[in-house]
Coordinates of C-alpha atoms in Angstrom, one line a residue:
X603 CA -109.0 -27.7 -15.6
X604 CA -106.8 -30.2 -16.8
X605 CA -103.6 -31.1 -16.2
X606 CA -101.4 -29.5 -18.5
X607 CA -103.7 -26.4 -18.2
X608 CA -102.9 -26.4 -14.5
X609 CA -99.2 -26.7 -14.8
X610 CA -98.8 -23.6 -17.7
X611 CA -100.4 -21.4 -14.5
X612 CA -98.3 -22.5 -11.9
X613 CA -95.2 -21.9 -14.2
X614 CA -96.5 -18.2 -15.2
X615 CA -97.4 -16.9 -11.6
X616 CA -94.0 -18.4 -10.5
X617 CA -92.3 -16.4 -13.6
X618 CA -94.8 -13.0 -12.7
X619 CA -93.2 -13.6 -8.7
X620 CA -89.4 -14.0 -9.4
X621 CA -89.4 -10.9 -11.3
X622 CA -91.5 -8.1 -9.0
X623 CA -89.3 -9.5 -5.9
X624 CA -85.9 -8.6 -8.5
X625 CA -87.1 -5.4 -9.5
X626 CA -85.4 -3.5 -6.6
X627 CA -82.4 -5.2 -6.5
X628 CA -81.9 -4.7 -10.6
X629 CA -82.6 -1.1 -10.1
X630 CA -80.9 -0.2 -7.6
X631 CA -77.6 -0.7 -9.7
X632 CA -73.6 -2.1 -8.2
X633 CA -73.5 -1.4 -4.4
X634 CA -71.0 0.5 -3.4
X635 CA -67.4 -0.9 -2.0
X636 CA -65.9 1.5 1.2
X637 CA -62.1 1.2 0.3
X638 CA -61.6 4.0 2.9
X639 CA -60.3 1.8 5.4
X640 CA -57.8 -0.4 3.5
X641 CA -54.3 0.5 3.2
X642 CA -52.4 1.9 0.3
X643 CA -49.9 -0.8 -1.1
X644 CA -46.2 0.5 0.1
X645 CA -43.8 2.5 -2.6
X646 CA -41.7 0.2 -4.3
X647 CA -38.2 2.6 -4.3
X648 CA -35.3 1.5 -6.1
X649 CA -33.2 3.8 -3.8
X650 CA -33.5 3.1 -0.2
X651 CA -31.3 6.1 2.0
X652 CA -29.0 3.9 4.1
X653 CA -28.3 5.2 7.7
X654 CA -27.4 8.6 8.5
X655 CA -23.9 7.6 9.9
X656 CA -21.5 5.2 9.2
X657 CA -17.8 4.6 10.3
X658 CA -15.4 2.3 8.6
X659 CA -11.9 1.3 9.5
X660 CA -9.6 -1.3 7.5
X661 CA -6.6 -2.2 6.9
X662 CA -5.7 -2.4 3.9
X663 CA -2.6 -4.8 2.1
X664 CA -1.1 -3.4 -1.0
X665 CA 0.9 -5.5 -3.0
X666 CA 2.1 -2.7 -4.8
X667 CA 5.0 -3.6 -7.3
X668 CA 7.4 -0.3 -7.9
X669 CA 8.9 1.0 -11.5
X670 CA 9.9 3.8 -13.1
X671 CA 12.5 6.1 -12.6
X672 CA 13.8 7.6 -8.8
X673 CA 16.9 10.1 -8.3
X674 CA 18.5 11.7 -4.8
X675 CA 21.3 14.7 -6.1
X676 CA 20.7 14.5 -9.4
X677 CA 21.7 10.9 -9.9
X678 CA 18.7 9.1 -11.7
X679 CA 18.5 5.2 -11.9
X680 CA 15.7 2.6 -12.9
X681 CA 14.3 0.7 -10.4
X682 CA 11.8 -2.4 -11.5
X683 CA 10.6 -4.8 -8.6
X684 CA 7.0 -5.9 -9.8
X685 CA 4.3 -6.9 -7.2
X686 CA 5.3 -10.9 -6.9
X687 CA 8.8 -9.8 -6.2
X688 CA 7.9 -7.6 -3.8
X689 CA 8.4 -9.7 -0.7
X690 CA 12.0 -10.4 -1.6
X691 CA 13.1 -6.5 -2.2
X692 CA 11.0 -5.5 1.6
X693 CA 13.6 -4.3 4.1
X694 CA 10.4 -3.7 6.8
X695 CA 7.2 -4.8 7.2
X696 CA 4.6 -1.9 5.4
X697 CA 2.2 0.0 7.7
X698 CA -0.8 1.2 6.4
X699 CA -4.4 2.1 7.9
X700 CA -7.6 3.1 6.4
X701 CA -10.5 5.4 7.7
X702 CA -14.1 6.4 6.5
X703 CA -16.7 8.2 8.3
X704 CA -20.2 9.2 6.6
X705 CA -22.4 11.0 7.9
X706 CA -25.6 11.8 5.7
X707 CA -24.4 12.6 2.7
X708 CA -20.9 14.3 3.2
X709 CA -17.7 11.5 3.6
X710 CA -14.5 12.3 5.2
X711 CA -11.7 9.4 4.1
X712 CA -8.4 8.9 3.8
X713 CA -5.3 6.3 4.6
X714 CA -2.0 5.5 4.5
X715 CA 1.4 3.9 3.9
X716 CA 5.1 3.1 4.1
X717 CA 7.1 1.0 2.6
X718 CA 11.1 1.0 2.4
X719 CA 12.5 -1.4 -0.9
X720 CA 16.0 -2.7 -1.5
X721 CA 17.0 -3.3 -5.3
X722 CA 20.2 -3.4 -7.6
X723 CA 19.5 -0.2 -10.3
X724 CA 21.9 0.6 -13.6
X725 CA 23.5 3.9 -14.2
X726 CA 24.8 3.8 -17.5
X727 CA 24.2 7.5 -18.3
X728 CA 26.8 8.4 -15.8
X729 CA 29.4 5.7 -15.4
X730 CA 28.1 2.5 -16.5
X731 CA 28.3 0.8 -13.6
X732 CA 25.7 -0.5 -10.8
X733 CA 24.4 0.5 -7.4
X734 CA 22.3 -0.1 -4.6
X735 CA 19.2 1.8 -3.7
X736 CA 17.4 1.5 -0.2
X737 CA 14.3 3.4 -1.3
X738 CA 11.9 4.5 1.3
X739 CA 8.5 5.6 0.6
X740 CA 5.5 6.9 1.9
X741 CA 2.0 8.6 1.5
X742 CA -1.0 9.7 3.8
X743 CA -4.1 11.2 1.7
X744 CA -7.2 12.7 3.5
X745 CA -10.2 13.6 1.7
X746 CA -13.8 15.4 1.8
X747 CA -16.6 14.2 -0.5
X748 CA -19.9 15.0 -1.2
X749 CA -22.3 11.4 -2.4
X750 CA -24.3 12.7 -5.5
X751 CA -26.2 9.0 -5.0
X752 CA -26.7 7.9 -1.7
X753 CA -28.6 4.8 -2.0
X754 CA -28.4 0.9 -0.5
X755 CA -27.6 -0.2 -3.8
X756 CA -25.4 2.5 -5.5
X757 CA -23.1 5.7 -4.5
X758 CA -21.6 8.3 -6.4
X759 CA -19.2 11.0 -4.6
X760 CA -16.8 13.5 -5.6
X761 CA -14.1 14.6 -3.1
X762 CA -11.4 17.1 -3.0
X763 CA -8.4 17.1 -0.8
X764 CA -5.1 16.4 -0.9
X765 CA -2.3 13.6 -0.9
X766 CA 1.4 14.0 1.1
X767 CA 4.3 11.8 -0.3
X768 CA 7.3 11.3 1.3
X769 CA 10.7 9.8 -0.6
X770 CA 14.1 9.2 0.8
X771 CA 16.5 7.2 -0.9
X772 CA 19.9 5.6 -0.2
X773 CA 22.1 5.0 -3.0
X774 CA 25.4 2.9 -3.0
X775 CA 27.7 3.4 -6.2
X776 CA 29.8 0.4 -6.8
X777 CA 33.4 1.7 -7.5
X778 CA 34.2 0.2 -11.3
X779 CA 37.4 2.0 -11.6
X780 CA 36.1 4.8 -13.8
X781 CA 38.3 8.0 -13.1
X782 CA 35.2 10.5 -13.4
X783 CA 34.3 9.3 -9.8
X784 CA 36.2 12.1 -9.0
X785 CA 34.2 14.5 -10.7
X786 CA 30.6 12.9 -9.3
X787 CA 32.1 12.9 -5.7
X788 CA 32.4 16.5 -5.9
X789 CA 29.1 17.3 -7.9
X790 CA 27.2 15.7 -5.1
X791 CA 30.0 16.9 -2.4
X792 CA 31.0 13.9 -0.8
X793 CA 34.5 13.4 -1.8
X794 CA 34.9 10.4 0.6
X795 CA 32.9 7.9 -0.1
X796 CA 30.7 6.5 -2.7
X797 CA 27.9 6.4 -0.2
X798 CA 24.9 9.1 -0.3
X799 CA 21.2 10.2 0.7
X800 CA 18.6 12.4 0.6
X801 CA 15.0 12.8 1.6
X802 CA 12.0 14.8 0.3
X803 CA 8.4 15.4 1.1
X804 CA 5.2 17.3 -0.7
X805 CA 1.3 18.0 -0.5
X806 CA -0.6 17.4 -3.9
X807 CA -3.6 19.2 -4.1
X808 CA -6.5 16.2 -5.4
X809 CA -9.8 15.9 -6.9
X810 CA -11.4 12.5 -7.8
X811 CA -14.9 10.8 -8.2
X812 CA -16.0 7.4 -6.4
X813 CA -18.5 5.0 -6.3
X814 CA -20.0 1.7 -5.8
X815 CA -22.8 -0.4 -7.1
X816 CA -24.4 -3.9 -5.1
X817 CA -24.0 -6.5 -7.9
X818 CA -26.0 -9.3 -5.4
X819 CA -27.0 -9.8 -1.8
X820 CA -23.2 -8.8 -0.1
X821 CA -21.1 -8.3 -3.0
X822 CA -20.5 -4.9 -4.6
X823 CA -18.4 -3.6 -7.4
X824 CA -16.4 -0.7 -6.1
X825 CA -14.0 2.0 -8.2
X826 CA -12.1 5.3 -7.4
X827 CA -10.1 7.4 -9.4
X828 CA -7.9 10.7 -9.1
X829 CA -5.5 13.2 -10.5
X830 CA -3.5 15.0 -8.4
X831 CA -0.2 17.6 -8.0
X832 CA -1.6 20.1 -10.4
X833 CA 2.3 21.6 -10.7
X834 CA 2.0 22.7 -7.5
X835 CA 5.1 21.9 -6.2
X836 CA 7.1 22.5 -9.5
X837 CA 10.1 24.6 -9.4
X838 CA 13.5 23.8 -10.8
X839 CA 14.9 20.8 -11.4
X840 CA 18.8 19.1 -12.2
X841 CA 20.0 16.2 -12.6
X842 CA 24.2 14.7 -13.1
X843 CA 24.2 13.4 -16.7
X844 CA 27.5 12.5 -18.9
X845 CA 28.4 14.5 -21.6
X846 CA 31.6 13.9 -23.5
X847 CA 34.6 12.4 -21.3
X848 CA 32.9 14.4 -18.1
X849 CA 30.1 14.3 -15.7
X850 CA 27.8 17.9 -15.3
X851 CA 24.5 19.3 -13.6
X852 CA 21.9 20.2 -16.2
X853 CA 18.8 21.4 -15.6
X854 CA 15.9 19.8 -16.8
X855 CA 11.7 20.4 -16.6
X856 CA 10.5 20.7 -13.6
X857 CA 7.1 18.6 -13.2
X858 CA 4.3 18.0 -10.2
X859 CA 1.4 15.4 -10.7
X860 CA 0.0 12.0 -10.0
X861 CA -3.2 10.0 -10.7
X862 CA -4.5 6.7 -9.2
X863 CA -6.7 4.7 -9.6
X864 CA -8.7 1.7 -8.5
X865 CA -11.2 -0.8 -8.3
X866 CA -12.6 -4.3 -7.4
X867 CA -15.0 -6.5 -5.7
X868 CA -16.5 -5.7 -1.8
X869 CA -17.8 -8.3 0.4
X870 CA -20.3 -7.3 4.0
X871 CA -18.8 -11.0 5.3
X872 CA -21.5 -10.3 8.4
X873 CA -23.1 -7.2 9.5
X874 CA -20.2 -5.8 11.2
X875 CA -17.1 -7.3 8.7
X876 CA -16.2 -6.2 5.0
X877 CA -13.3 -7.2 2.8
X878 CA -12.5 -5.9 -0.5
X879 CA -10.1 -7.4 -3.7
X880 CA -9.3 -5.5 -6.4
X881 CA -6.3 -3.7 -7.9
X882 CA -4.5 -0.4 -7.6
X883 CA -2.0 1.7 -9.4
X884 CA -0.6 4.9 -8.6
X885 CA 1.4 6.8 -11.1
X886 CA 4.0 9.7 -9.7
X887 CA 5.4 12.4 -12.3
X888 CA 7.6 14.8 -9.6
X889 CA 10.9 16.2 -10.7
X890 CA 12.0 18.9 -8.2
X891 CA 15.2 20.5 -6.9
X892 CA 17.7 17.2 -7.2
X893 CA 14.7 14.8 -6.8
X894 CA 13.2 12.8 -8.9
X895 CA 9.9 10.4 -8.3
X896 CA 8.3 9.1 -12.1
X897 CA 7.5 5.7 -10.9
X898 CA 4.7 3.8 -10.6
X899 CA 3.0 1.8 -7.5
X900 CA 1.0 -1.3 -8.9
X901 CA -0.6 -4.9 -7.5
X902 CA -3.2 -6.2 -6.4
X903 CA -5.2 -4.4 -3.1
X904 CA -6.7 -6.6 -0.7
X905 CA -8.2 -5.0 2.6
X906 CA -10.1 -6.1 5.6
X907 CA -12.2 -4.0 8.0
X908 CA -15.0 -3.3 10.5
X909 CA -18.3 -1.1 10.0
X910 CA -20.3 0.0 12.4

């Protein structure tokens, strides 16, 4: 046997080999992988439920610039003091205080505030002269809501309750000479003096919606809005106009509502701190009895609280 002869039989019975010892590994087919025992990969969940209870108190500082229209008796005068002006027309330091409680998904909110504002207003529909108003105001709103989200990252709620306002005002008429001061001293029966007040104060009924959304890591984007009043408190109303050479009572509509709203930007400065910026602007349309409250309450909102 030569060589070449020799070498074409090795290479054939190494061939013949190779493939009887593969046979039962290529028919027996894949082998079977036990995933029994390896985990599952966890949910991803775009809303995680945050804690079951959760209490927040703030205080909150309203810059809250006042316009519109406010009347004690009958006499009506316009009153303008915008937000930036505000600390020049303060007789007192405001108080105001915040609450929220959570607990699952039902809230239970509310807060409050008083403020008392000294301002020069016109009267020209009654004597075209001027006076002094010393306007105090005041409101305490509480509030039960129900979160229709209730997630880390977003929360929807609608509440219901109601909102008390308080008004008293101070009004000083500056004597011009006009003879018809007789005639108003007697409409508003102080025959004296030019001096007068009165006070008032009413719950609105309320319904709103509120909610909040996490723009990145600790800031959020926060808005609220409601209507209130409903007429509830609407009745009869007067007030002292001129008409001809004389001063008279004439009754006018009687009206009862209010909406607000508001909105901004929320910081969580650490886990026990937040602090919100934003604005708010609460509109009053109440004419009752010799009262009268169409003004407005609008600046900018900044509060500061603990969470825990």
């Amino acid at each position: 046997m030569n060589h070449s002869t020799l070498t074409n039989w090795a290479v054939s019975r190494f061939l013949i080999a190779t493939i009887f010892l593969s046979a039962p590994v290529l028919l027996a087919g894949p082998e079977a992988y036990d995933t029994s025992k390896e985990a599952p990969p966890p949910p991803i969940s775009w809303c995680e439920t945050p804690s079951p209870l959760e209490i927040r108190i703030g205080v909150p500082g309203w810059m809250a610039g006042l316009s519109g229209d406010t009347g004690v008796k009958g006499v009506v005068s316009s009153v303008d003091v915008s937000f930036d002006q505000l600390l020049r027309h303060l007789t007192h330091v405001p108080i105001v205080l915040s609450a929220d409680i959570r607990y699952q998904r039902w809230e239970f909110f509310g807060d409050g505030q008083y403020m008392e504002v000294g301002a020069s207003t016109t009267l020209p529909g009654l004597l075209f002269t001027t006076a002094n108003l010393h306007l105090k105001s005041g409101l305490a709103e509480g509030f039960v809501g129900y979160r229709l989200i209730n997630c880390d990252k977003a929360t929807l709620s609608l509440f219901a309750g109601a909102r008390y306002s308080y008004m008293e005002g101070d009004l000083s008429i500056f004597d011009n000479g006009d003879a018809r001061l007789v005639i108003l001293r007697q409409l508003l029966g102080i025959p004296k003096k030019l001096d007068f007040s009165g006070s008032t104060g009413w719950v609105d009924p309320v319904v709103g919606a509120r909610g909040k959304v996490k723009l990145w890591k600790a800031i959020s984007f926060y808005a609220e809005g409601d209507v209130g009043g409903f007429d509830a408190n609407s009745g009869t109303a007067f007030e002292l106009r001129r008409q001809g050479p004389t001063i008279v009572r004439e009754p006018v509509d009687s009206s009862d509502w209010s909406y607000q709203v508001q909105g901004g930007l929320e910081f969580q400065v650490t886990h026990w701190m937040w602090a919100q910026v934003g604005w708010r602007y609460l509109k009053y349309d109440y004419n009752q009895g010799g009262f009268t409250n169409k003004t407005a309450l609008n600046g900018p909102f900044i509060q500061g609280g603990i969470n825990f």
